[in-house]
PDB file of N, CA and C in Angstrom:
ATOM      1  N   UNK A   1     120.313 103.466 111.260  1.00  0.00           N
ATOM      2  CA  UNK A   1     119.840 102.780 110.150  1.00  0.00           C
ATOM      3  C   UNK A   1     119.814 103.483 108.809  1.00  0.00           C
ATOM      4  N   UNK A   2     120.938 103.817 108.265  1.00  0.00           N
ATOM      5  CA  UNK A   2     120.919 104.481 106.953  1.00  0.00           C
ATOM      6  C   UNK A   2     121.184 106.045 107.127  1.00  0.00           C
ATOM      7  N   UNK A   3     121.662 106.634 106.068  1.00  0.00           N
ATOM      8  CA  UNK A   3     122.063 108.015 106.220  1.00  0.00           C
ATOM      9  C   UNK A   3     120.877 108.907 105.794  1.00  0.00           C
ATOM     10  N   UNK A   4     119.897 109.144 106.628  1.00  0.00           N
ATOM     11  CA  UNK A   4     118.824 110.064 106.231  1.00  0.00           C
ATOM     12  C   UNK A   4     119.256 111.433 105.866  1.00  0.00           C
ATOM     13  N   UNK A   5     120.350 111.972 106.535  1.00  0.00           N
ATOM     14  CA  UNK A   5     120.841 113.294 106.219  1.00  0.00           C
ATOM     15  C   UNK A   5     121.385 113.463 104.889  1.00  0.00           C
ATOM     16  N   UNK A   6     121.754 112.325 104.192  1.00  0.00           N
ATOM     17  CA  UNK A   6     122.287 112.430 102.833  1.00  0.00           C
ATOM     18  C   UNK A   6     121.244 112.418 101.780  1.00  0.00           C
ATOM     19  N   UNK A   7     120.062 112.241 102.120  1.00  0.00           N
ATOM     20  CA  UNK A   7     118.897 112.256 101.097  1.00  0.00           C
ATOM     21  C   UNK A   7     118.621 113.709 100.715  1.00  0.00           C
ATOM     22  N   UNK A   8     118.171 113.819  99.442  1.00  0.00           N
ATOM     23  CA  UNK A   8     117.881 115.048  98.837  1.00  0.00           C
ATOM     24  C   UNK A   8     116.622 115.520  99.402  1.00  0.00           C
ATOM     25  N   UNK A   9     116.603 116.775  99.761  1.00  0.00           N
ATOM     26  CA  UNK A   9     115.438 117.482 100.160  1.00  0.00           C
ATOM     27  C   UNK A   9     114.398 117.595  99.019  1.00  0.00           C
ATOM     28  N   UNK A  10     113.146 117.327  99.336  1.00  0.00           N
ATOM     29  CA  UNK A  10     112.133 117.488  98.226  1.00  0.00           C
ATOM     30  C   UNK A  10     112.139 118.952  97.616  1.00  0.00           C
ATOM     31  N   UNK A  11     112.473 119.907  98.321  1.00  0.00           N
ATOM     32  CA  UNK A  11     112.429 121.213  97.778  1.00  0.00           C
ATOM     33  C   UNK A  11     113.726 121.477  96.753  1.00  0.00           C
ATOM     34  N   UNK A  12     114.608 120.479  96.695  1.00  0.00           N
ATOM     35  CA  UNK A  12     115.782 120.674  95.931  1.00  0.00           C
ATOM     36  C   UNK A  12     115.479 119.860  94.458  1.00  0.00           C
ATOM     37  N   UNK A  13     114.425 119.083  94.465  1.00  0.00           N
ATOM     38  CA  UNK A  13     114.186 118.323  93.246  1.00  0.00           C
ATOM     39  C   UNK A  13     113.771 119.224  91.996  1.00  0.00           C
ATOM     40  N   UNK A  14     114.244 118.886  90.883  1.00  0.00           N
ATOM     41  CA  UNK A  14     113.745 119.513  89.794  1.00  0.00           C
ATOM     42  C   UNK A  14     112.684 118.771  89.114  1.00  0.00           C
ATOM     43  N   UNK A  15     111.410 119.298  89.337  1.00  0.00           N
ATOM     44  CA  UNK A  15     110.220 118.637  88.914  1.00  0.00           C
ATOM     45  C   UNK A  15     110.192 118.253  87.435  1.00  0.00           C
ATOM     46  N   UNK A  16     110.733 119.206  86.558  1.00  0.00           N
ATOM     47  CA  UNK A  16     110.805 118.877  85.147  1.00  0.00           C
ATOM     48  C   UNK A  16     111.716 117.627  84.903  1.00  0.00           C
ATOM     49  N   UNK A  17     112.851 117.679  85.544  1.00  0.00           N
ATOM     50  CA  UNK A  17     113.796 116.467  85.302  1.00  0.00           C
ATOM     51  C   UNK A  17     113.186 115.189  85.784  1.00  0.00           C
ATOM     52  N   UNK A  18     112.413 115.295  87.044  1.00  0.00           N
ATOM     53  CA  UNK A  18     111.838 114.106  87.665  1.00  0.00           C
ATOM     54  C   UNK A  18     110.690 113.605  86.670  1.00  0.00           C
ATOM     55  N   UNK A  19     109.956 114.510  86.134  1.00  0.00           N
ATOM     56  CA  UNK A  19     108.828 114.141  85.227  1.00  0.00           C
ATOM     57  C   UNK A  19     109.352 113.405  84.055  1.00  0.00           C
ATOM     58  N   UNK A  20     110.477 113.992  83.463  1.00  0.00           N
ATOM     59  CA  UNK A  20     111.021 113.371  82.319  1.00  0.00           C
ATOM     60  C   UNK A  20     111.629 112.039  82.575  1.00  0.00           C
ATOM     61  N   UNK A  21     112.331 111.922  83.696  1.00  0.00           N
ATOM     62  CA  UNK A  21     112.895 110.620  84.024  1.00  0.00           C
ATOM     63  C   UNK A  21     111.924 109.520  84.459  1.00  0.00           C
ATOM     64  N   UNK A  22     110.771 110.031  85.002  1.00  0.00           N
ATOM     65  CA  UNK A  22     109.780 109.056  85.517  1.00  0.00           C
ATOM     66  C   UNK A  22     108.715 108.684  84.548  1.00  0.00           C
ATOM     67  N   UNK A  23     108.547 109.599  83.563  1.00  0.00           N
ATOM     68  CA  UNK A  23     107.424 109.439  82.627  1.00  0.00           C
ATOM     69  C   UNK A  23     106.035 109.866  83.104  1.00  0.00           C
ATOM     70  N   UNK A  24     106.070 110.469  84.290  1.00  0.00           N
ATOM     71  CA  UNK A  24     104.869 111.007  84.998  1.00  0.00           C
ATOM     72  C   UNK A  24     104.797 112.434  84.785  1.00  0.00           C
ATOM     73  N   UNK A  25     103.568 113.077  84.825  1.00  0.00           N
ATOM     74  CA  UNK A  25     103.469 114.462  84.670  1.00  0.00           C
ATOM     75  C   UNK A  25     103.739 115.108  85.986  1.00  0.00           C
ATOM     76  N   UNK A  26     104.063 116.449  86.023  1.00  0.00           N
ATOM     77  CA  UNK A  26     104.308 117.109  87.220  1.00  0.00           C
ATOM     78  C   UNK A  26     103.051 116.979  88.189  1.00  0.00           C
ATOM     79  N   UNK A  27     101.878 116.994  87.636  1.00  0.00           N
ATOM     80  CA  UNK A  27     100.662 116.808  88.518  1.00  0.00           C
ATOM     81  C   UNK A  27     100.556 115.501  89.179  1.00  0.00           C
ATOM     82  N   UNK A  28     100.943 114.418  88.387  1.00  0.00           N
ATOM     83  CA  UNK A  28     100.947 113.102  88.977  1.00  0.00           C
ATOM     84  C   UNK A  28     102.089 113.059  90.096  1.00  0.00           C
ATOM     85  N   UNK A  29     103.251 113.636  89.803  1.00  0.00           N
ATOM     86  CA  UNK A  29     104.301 113.596  90.891  1.00  0.00           C
ATOM     87  C   UNK A  29     103.759 114.299  92.044  1.00  0.00           C
ATOM     88  N   UNK A  30     103.124 115.448  92.012  1.00  0.00           N
ATOM     89  CA  UNK A  30     102.598 116.271  93.134  1.00  0.00           C
ATOM     90  C   UNK A  30     101.643 115.404  93.850  1.00  0.00           C
ATOM     91  N   UNK A  31     100.788 114.672  93.120  1.00  0.00           N
ATOM     92  CA  UNK A  31      99.758 113.816  93.830  1.00  0.00           C
ATOM     93  C   UNK A  31     100.454 112.670  94.544  1.00  0.00           C
ATOM     94  N   UNK A  32     101.458 112.026  93.907  1.00  0.00           N
ATOM     95  CA  UNK A  32     102.146 111.012  94.700  1.00  0.00           C
ATOM     96  C   UNK A  32     103.000 111.547  95.871  1.00  0.00           C
ATOM     97  N   UNK A  33     103.450 112.705  95.756  1.00  0.00           N
ATOM     98  CA  UNK A  33     104.130 113.375  96.879  1.00  0.00           C
ATOM     99  C   UNK A  33     103.175 113.614  97.951  1.00  0.00           C
ATOM    100  N   UNK A  34     101.980 114.002  97.665  1.00  0.00           N
ATOM    101  CA  UNK A  34     101.016 114.284  98.755  1.00  0.00           C
ATOM    102  C   UNK A  34     100.554 113.004  99.349  1.00  0.00           C
ATOM    103  N   UNK A  35     100.446 111.968  98.603  1.00  0.00           N
ATOM    104  CA  UNK A  35     100.167 110.613  99.170  1.00  0.00           C
ATOM    105  C   UNK A  35     101.229 110.081 100.031  1.00  0.00           C
ATOM    106  N   UNK A  36     102.500 110.374  99.628  1.00  0.00           N
ATOM    107  CA  UNK A  36     103.714 109.979 100.384  1.00  0.00           C
ATOM    108  C   UNK A  36     103.655 110.758 101.698  1.00  0.00           C
ATOM    109  N   UNK A  37     103.516 112.006 101.710  1.00  0.00           N
ATOM    110  CA  UNK A  37     103.539 112.827 102.936  1.00  0.00           C
ATOM    111  C   UNK A  37     102.400 112.390 103.878  1.00  0.00           C
ATOM    112  N   UNK A  38     101.249 112.225 103.310  1.00  0.00           N
ATOM    113  CA  UNK A  38     100.156 111.821 104.205  1.00  0.00           C
ATOM    114  C   UNK A  38     100.384 110.445 104.755  1.00  0.00           C
ATOM    115  N   UNK A  39     100.936 109.476 104.052  1.00  0.00           N
ATOM    116  CA  UNK A  39     101.157 108.192 104.530  1.00  0.00           C
ATOM    117  C   UNK A  39     102.402 108.150 105.571  1.00  0.00           C
ATOM    118  N   UNK A  40     103.281 109.032 105.328  1.00  0.00           N
ATOM    119  CA  UNK A  40     104.567 108.896 106.120  1.00  0.00           C
ATOM    120  C   UNK A  40     104.618 109.472 107.519  1.00  0.00           C
ATOM    121  N   UNK A  41     103.461 110.197 107.847  1.00  0.00           N
ATOM    122  CA  UNK A  41     103.297 110.766 109.180  1.00  0.00           C
ATOM    123  C   UNK A  41     104.389 111.909 109.520  1.00  0.00           C
ATOM    124  N   UNK A  42     104.606 112.035 110.791  1.00  0.00           N
ATOM    125  CA  UNK A  42     105.318 113.191 111.380  1.00  0.00           C
ATOM    126  C   UNK A  42     106.749 113.339 110.830  1.00  0.00           C
ATOM    127  N   UNK A  43     107.409 112.276 110.593  1.00  0.00           N
ATOM    128  CA  UNK A  43     108.874 112.270 110.212  1.00  0.00           C
ATOM    129  C   UNK A  43     109.121 112.494 108.733  1.00  0.00           C
ATOM    130  N   UNK A  44     108.196 112.315 107.998  1.00  0.00           N
ATOM    131  CA  UNK A  44     108.170 112.579 106.554  1.00  0.00           C
ATOM    132  C   UNK A  44     109.077 111.464 105.749  1.00  0.00           C
ATOM    133  N   UNK A  45     109.248 110.376 106.509  1.00  0.00           N
ATOM    134  CA  UNK A  45     110.109 109.251 105.842  1.00  0.00           C
ATOM    135  C   UNK A  45     109.209 108.044 106.013  1.00  0.00           C
ATOM    136  N   UNK A  46     108.910 107.335 104.980  1.00  0.00           N
ATOM    137  CA  UNK A  46     107.995 106.195 104.977  1.00  0.00           C
ATOM    138  C   UNK A  46     108.700 104.893 105.507  1.00  0.00           C
ATOM    139  N   UNK A  47     108.168 104.378 106.493  1.00  0.00           N
ATOM    140  CA  UNK A  47     108.594 102.995 106.920  1.00  0.00           C
ATOM    141  C   UNK A  47     107.767 101.882 106.278  1.00  0.00           C
ATOM    142  N   UNK A  48     108.157 100.700 106.560  1.00  0.00           N
ATOM    143  CA  UNK A  48     107.461  99.544 105.869  1.00  0.00           C
ATOM    144  C   UNK A  48     105.933  99.499 106.244  1.00  0.00           C
ATOM    145  N   UNK A  49     105.658  99.645 107.469  1.00  0.00           N
ATOM    146  CA  UNK A  49     104.205  99.668 107.832  1.00  0.00           C
ATOM    147  C   UNK A  49     103.384 100.744 107.029  1.00  0.00           C
ATOM    148  N   UNK A  50     103.911 101.918 106.965  1.00  0.00           N
ATOM    149  CA  UNK A  50     103.260 103.082 106.258  1.00  0.00           C
ATOM    150  C   UNK A  50     103.184 102.676 104.758  1.00  0.00           C
ATOM    151  N   UNK A  51     104.217 102.076 104.175  1.00  0.00           N
ATOM    152  CA  UNK A  51     104.167 101.683 102.826  1.00  0.00           C
ATOM    153  C   UNK A  51     103.190 100.664 102.563  1.00  0.00           C
ATOM    154  N   UNK A  52     103.078  99.724 103.438  1.00  0.00           N
ATOM    155  CA  UNK A  52     102.055  98.510 103.283  1.00  0.00           C
ATOM    156  C   UNK A  52     100.693  99.211 103.311  1.00  0.00           C
ATOM    157  N   UNK A  53     100.413 100.099 104.210  1.00  0.00           N
ATOM    158  CA  UNK A  53      99.049 100.707 104.176  1.00  0.00           C
ATOM    159  C   UNK A  53      98.780 101.579 103.031  1.00  0.00           C
ATOM    160  N   UNK A  54      99.738 102.263 102.537  1.00  0.00           N
ATOM    161  CA  UNK A  54      99.453 103.003 101.247  1.00  0.00           C
ATOM    162  C   UNK A  54      99.306 102.069 100.062  1.00  0.00           C
ATOM    163  N   UNK A  55     100.238 101.056  99.963  1.00  0.00           N
ATOM    164  CA  UNK A  55     100.094 100.101  98.833  1.00  0.00           C
ATOM    165  C   UNK A  55      98.789  99.383  98.814  1.00  0.00           C
ATOM    166  N   UNK A  56      98.279  99.090 100.066  1.00  0.00           N
ATOM    167  CA  UNK A  56      96.977  98.302 100.004  1.00  0.00           C
ATOM    168  C   UNK A  56      95.770  99.208  99.470  1.00  0.00           C
ATOM    169  N   UNK A  57      95.976 100.591  99.386  1.00  0.00           N
ATOM    170  CA  UNK A  57      94.948 101.337  98.819  1.00  0.00           C
ATOM    171  C   UNK A  57      95.128 101.691  97.403  1.00  0.00           C
ATOM    172  N   UNK A  58      96.355 101.200  96.778  1.00  0.00           N
ATOM    173  CA  UNK A  58      96.617 101.480  95.448  1.00  0.00           C
ATOM    174  C   UNK A  58      95.793 100.570  94.466  1.00  0.00           C
ATOM    175  N   UNK A  59      95.404 101.021  93.236  1.00  0.00           N
ATOM    176  CA  UNK A  59      94.582 100.144  92.415  1.00  0.00           C
ATOM    177  C   UNK A  59      95.336  98.851  92.025  1.00  0.00           C
ATOM    178  N   UNK A  60      96.563  98.796  92.077  1.00  0.00           N
ATOM    179  CA  UNK A  60      97.322  97.554  91.738  1.00  0.00           C
ATOM    180  C   UNK A  60      97.002  96.461  92.809  1.00  0.00           C
ATOM    181  N   UNK A  61      96.727  96.848  94.014  1.00  0.00           N
ATOM    182  CA  UNK A  61      96.347  95.844  95.055  1.00  0.00           C
ATOM    183  C   UNK A  61      94.963  95.279  95.034  1.00  0.00           C
ATOM    184  N   UNK A  62      94.176  95.839  94.145  1.00  0.00           N
ATOM    185  CA  UNK A  62      92.733  95.363  94.057  1.00  0.00           C
ATOM    186  C   UNK A  62      92.783  93.896  93.561  1.00  0.00           C
ATOM    187  N   UNK A  63      91.895  93.098  94.149  1.00  0.00           N
ATOM    188  CA  UNK A  63      91.811  91.728  93.806  1.00  0.00           C
ATOM    189  C   UNK A  63      92.791  90.912  94.512  1.00  0.00           C
ATOM    190  N   UNK A  64      93.608  91.424  95.326  1.00  0.00           N
ATOM    191  CA  UNK A  64      94.597  90.594  96.141  1.00  0.00           C
ATOM    192  C   UNK A  64      93.851  90.413  97.581  1.00  0.00           C
ATOM    193  N   UNK A  65      94.219  89.201  98.144  1.00  0.00           N
ATOM    194  CA  UNK A  65      93.825  89.167  99.575  1.00  0.00           C
ATOM    195  C   UNK A  65      94.764  89.955 100.468  1.00  0.00           C
ATOM    196  N   UNK A  66      94.270  90.191 101.687  1.00  0.00           N
ATOM    197  CA  UNK A  66      95.108  90.990 102.541  1.00  0.00           C
ATOM    198  C   UNK A  66      96.497  90.457 102.701  1.00  0.00           C
ATOM    199  N   UNK A  67      96.622  89.089 102.894  1.00  0.00           N
ATOM    200  CA  UNK A  67      97.951  88.471 102.935  1.00  0.00           C
ATOM    201  C   UNK A  67      98.802  88.683 101.739  1.00  0.00           C
ATOM    202  N   UNK A  68      98.217  88.563 100.512  1.00  0.00           N
ATOM    203  CA  UNK A  68      98.868  88.801  99.294  1.00  0.00           C
ATOM    204  C   UNK A  68      99.374  90.265  99.143  1.00  0.00           C
ATOM    205  N   UNK A  69      98.553  91.168  99.531  1.00  0.00           N
ATOM    206  CA  UNK A  69      98.917  92.634  99.505  1.00  0.00           C
ATOM    207  C   UNK A  69     100.038  92.867 100.358  1.00  0.00           C
ATOM    208  N   UNK A  70     100.017  92.312 101.572  1.00  0.00           N
ATOM    209  CA  UNK A  70     101.109  92.587 102.506  1.00  0.00           C
ATOM    210  C   UNK A  70     102.379  91.970 102.030  1.00  0.00           C
ATOM    211  N   UNK A  71     102.359  90.748 101.658  1.00  0.00           N
ATOM    212  CA  UNK A  71     103.563  90.086 101.050  1.00  0.00           C
ATOM    213  C   UNK A  71     104.112  90.810  99.855  1.00  0.00           C
ATOM    214  N   UNK A  72     103.267  91.183  98.924  1.00  0.00           N
ATOM    215  CA  UNK A  72     103.761  92.002  97.735  1.00  0.00           C
ATOM    216  C   UNK A  72     104.310  93.320  98.170  1.00  0.00           C
ATOM    217  N   UNK A  73     103.735  93.988  99.062  1.00  0.00           N
ATOM    218  CA  UNK A  73     104.176  95.262  99.521  1.00  0.00           C
ATOM    219  C   UNK A  73     105.578  95.221 100.189  1.00  0.00           C
ATOM    220  N   UNK A  74     105.733  94.118 101.007  1.00  0.00           N
ATOM    221  CA  UNK A  74     107.035  93.920 101.657  1.00  0.00           C
ATOM    222  C   UNK A  74     108.128  93.614 100.638  1.00  0.00           C
ATOM    223  N   UNK A  75     107.830  92.930  99.545  1.00  0.00           N
ATOM    224  CA  UNK A  75     108.832  92.598  98.518  1.00  0.00           C
ATOM    225  C   UNK A  75     109.182  93.883  97.765  1.00  0.00           C
ATOM    226  N   UNK A  76     108.119  94.780  97.455  1.00  0.00           N
ATOM    227  CA  UNK A  76     108.403  95.882  96.799  1.00  0.00           C
ATOM    228  C   UNK A  76     109.185  96.838  97.610  1.00  0.00           C
ATOM    229  N   UNK A  77     108.815  97.017  98.911  1.00  0.00           N
ATOM    230  CA  UNK A  77     109.537  97.946  99.793  1.00  0.00           C
ATOM    231  C   UNK A  77     110.949  97.578  99.911  1.00  0.00           C
ATOM    232  N   UNK A  78     111.330  96.268  99.989  1.00  0.00           N
ATOM    233  CA  UNK A  78     112.691  95.847 100.145  1.00  0.00           C
ATOM    234  C   UNK A  78     113.446  96.138  98.895  1.00  0.00           C
ATOM    235  N   UNK A  79     112.725  95.908  97.711  1.00  0.00           N
ATOM    236  CA  UNK A  79     113.482  96.123  96.477  1.00  0.00           C
ATOM    237  C   UNK A  79     113.834  97.552  96.177  1.00  0.00           C
ATOM    238  N   UNK A  80     113.038  98.470  96.752  1.00  0.00           N
ATOM    239  CA  UNK A  80     113.210  99.878  96.409  1.00  0.00           C
ATOM    240  C   UNK A  80     113.916 100.633  97.534  1.00  0.00           C
ATOM    241  N   UNK A  81     114.164  99.958  98.669  1.00  0.00           N
ATOM    242  CA  UNK A  81     114.845 100.518  99.790  1.00  0.00           C
ATOM    243  C   UNK A  81     116.403 100.440  99.480  1.00  0.00           C
ATOM    244  N   UNK A  82     116.775 101.225  98.543  1.00  0.00           N
ATOM    245  CA  UNK A  82     118.121 101.131  97.919  1.00  0.00           C
ATOM    246  C   UNK A  82     119.219 101.248  98.920  1.00  0.00           C
ATOM    247  N   UNK A  83     119.150 102.041 100.010  1.00  0.00           N
ATOM    248  CA  UNK A  83     120.081 102.219 100.904  1.00  0.00           C
ATOM    249  C   UNK A  83     120.015 101.351 102.192  1.00  0.00           C
ATOM    250  N   UNK A  84     119.014 100.471 102.110  1.00  0.00           N
ATOM    251  CA  UNK A  84     118.696  99.527 103.138  1.00  0.00           C
ATOM    252  C   UNK A  84     118.618 100.191 104.522  1.00  0.00           C
ATOM    253  N   UNK A  85     117.884 101.304 104.548  1.00  0.00           N
ATOM    254  CA  UNK A  85     117.691 102.086 105.721  1.00  0.00           C
ATOM    255  C   UNK A  85     116.529 101.594 106.525  1.00  0.00           C
ATOM    256  N   UNK A  86     115.654 100.808 105.890  1.00  0.00           N
ATOM    257  CA  UNK A  86     114.346 100.510 106.586  1.00  0.00           C
ATOM    258  C   UNK A  86     113.294 101.480 106.304  1.00  0.00           C
ATOM    259  N   UNK A  87     113.557 102.474 105.449  1.00  0.00           N
ATOM    260  CA  UNK A  87     112.627 103.535 105.136  1.00  0.00           C
ATOM    261  C   UNK A  87     112.711 103.753 103.636  1.00  0.00           C
ATOM    262  N   UNK A  88     111.692 104.408 103.098  1.00  0.00           N
ATOM    263  CA  UNK A  88     111.790 104.802 101.666  1.00  0.00           C
ATOM    264  C   UNK A  88     111.713 106.345 101.673  1.00  0.00           C
ATOM    265  N   UNK A  89     112.663 106.927 101.026  1.00  0.00           N
ATOM    266  CA  UNK A  89     112.635 108.316 100.732  1.00  0.00           C
ATOM    267  C   UNK A  89     111.582 108.462  99.563  1.00  0.00           C
ATOM    268  N   UNK A  90     111.288 109.828  99.296  1.00  0.00           N
ATOM    269  CA  UNK A  90     110.353 109.966  98.240  1.00  0.00           C
ATOM    270  C   UNK A  90     110.890 109.465  96.886  1.00  0.00           C
ATOM    271  N   UNK A  91     112.151 109.651  96.531  1.00  0.00           N
ATOM    272  CA  UNK A  91     112.626 109.207  95.313  1.00  0.00           C
ATOM    273  C   UNK A  91     112.639 107.691  95.191  1.00  0.00           C
ATOM    274  N   UNK A  92     112.835 106.956  96.273  1.00  0.00           N
ATOM    275  CA  UNK A  92     112.619 105.530  96.278  1.00  0.00           C
ATOM    276  C   UNK A  92     111.186 105.126  96.086  1.00  0.00           C
ATOM    277  N   UNK A  93     110.281 105.847  96.822  1.00  0.00           N
ATOM    278  CA  UNK A  93     108.861 105.617  96.714  1.00  0.00           C
ATOM    279  C   UNK A  93     108.341 105.911  95.238  1.00  0.00           C
ATOM    280  N   UNK A  94     108.845 106.902  94.642  1.00  0.00           N
ATOM    281  CA  UNK A  94     108.456 107.263  93.337  1.00  0.00           C
ATOM    282  C   UNK A  94     108.950 106.165  92.364  1.00  0.00           C
ATOM    283  N   UNK A  95     110.150 105.720  92.538  1.00  0.00           N
ATOM    284  CA  UNK A  95     110.671 104.634  91.646  1.00  0.00           C
ATOM    285  C   UNK A  95     109.797 103.454  91.676  1.00  0.00           C
ATOM    286  N   UNK A  96     109.381 103.152  92.903  1.00  0.00           N
ATOM    287  CA  UNK A  96     108.448 101.936  93.034  1.00  0.00           C
ATOM    288  C   UNK A  96     107.168 102.157  92.281  1.00  0.00           C
ATOM    289  N   UNK A  97     106.579 103.416  92.333  1.00  0.00           N
ATOM    290  CA  UNK A  97     105.324 103.710  91.771  1.00  0.00           C
ATOM    291  C   UNK A  97     105.449 103.660  90.272  1.00  0.00           C
ATOM    292  N   UNK A  98     106.596 104.109  89.813  1.00  0.00           N
ATOM    293  CA  UNK A  98     106.757 104.045  88.275  1.00  0.00           C
ATOM    294  C   UNK A  98     106.783 102.699  87.812  1.00  0.00           C
ATOM    295  N   UNK A  99     107.480 101.860  88.501  1.00  0.00           N
ATOM    296  CA  UNK A  99     107.487 100.397  88.079  1.00  0.00           C
ATOM    297  C   UNK A  99     106.232  99.724  88.236  1.00  0.00           C
ATOM    298  N   UNK A 100     105.357 100.022  89.292  1.00  0.00           N
ATOM    299  CA  UNK A 100     104.124  99.522  89.535  1.00  0.00           C
ATOM    300  C   UNK A 100     103.122  99.929  88.524  1.00  0.00           C
ATOM    301  N   UNK A 101     103.293 101.070  87.967  1.00  0.00           N
ATOM    302  CA  UNK A 101     102.365 101.706  86.946  1.00  0.00           C
ATOM    303  C   UNK A 101     102.814 101.258  85.549  1.00  0.00           C
ATOM    304  N   UNK A 102     103.931 100.715  85.304  1.00  0.00           N
ATOM    305  CA  UNK A 102     104.342 100.307  83.976  1.00  0.00           C
ATOM    306  C   UNK A 102     103.529  99.146  83.508  1.00  0.00           C
ATOM    307  N   UNK A 103     103.795  98.841  82.244  1.00  0.00           N
ATOM    308  CA  UNK A 103     103.103  97.829  81.628  1.00  0.00           C
ATOM    309  C   UNK A 103     103.739  96.442  81.767  1.00  0.00           C
ATOM    310  N   UNK A 104     104.698  96.249  82.706  1.00  0.00           N
ATOM    311  CA  UNK A 104     105.369  94.929  82.854  1.00  0.00           C
ATOM    312  C   UNK A 104     104.361  94.105  83.750  1.00  0.00           C
ATOM    313  N   UNK A 105     104.526  92.796  83.455  1.00  0.00           N
ATOM    314  CA  UNK A 105     103.659  91.888  84.249  1.00  0.00           C
ATOM    315  C   UNK A 105     104.059  91.874  85.676  1.00  0.00           C
ATOM    316  N   UNK A 106     103.232  91.319  86.507  1.00  0.00           N
ATOM    317  CA  UNK A 106     103.452  91.234  87.959  1.00  0.00           C
ATOM    318  C   UNK A 106     104.655  90.318  88.192  1.00  0.00           C
ATOM    319  N   UNK A 107     104.749  89.276  87.318  1.00  0.00           N
ATOM    320  CA  UNK A 107     105.938  88.407  87.605  1.00  0.00           C
ATOM    321  C   UNK A 107     107.270  89.157  87.232  1.00  0.00           C
ATOM    322  N   UNK A 108     107.225  89.870  86.232  1.00  0.00           N
ATOM    323  CA  UNK A 108     108.473  90.600  85.833  1.00  0.00           C
ATOM    324  C   UNK A 108     108.943  91.577  86.842  1.00  0.00           C
ATOM    325  N   UNK A 109     107.876  92.256  87.522  1.00  0.00           N
ATOM    326  CA  UNK A 109     108.115  93.274  88.466  1.00  0.00           C
ATOM    327  C   UNK A 109     108.866  92.727  89.647  1.00  0.00           C
TER     328      UNK A 109
END
């Protein structure tokens, strides 16, 4: 289901470039990476169920019903699973976080 071996290792990321591209600070990226690792379990790659669980704990999900949260998380997961592997690499996850934290309306997202 996708080429996991072609993904960039987290140790090879340039955090300064990632911070510049994402608009997040290095500390924020470190925190999101920690959240990602904790949520993704033993394999270090986040599947849809793991993303749904993590998404449901994000501030953006507050005020949503459990059903709305799951539905929204599934849409986000599918939109950011660029290689259609059924998993999110950290860079795919971070791209989703950047969009979720932007000032765009929920409809535009």
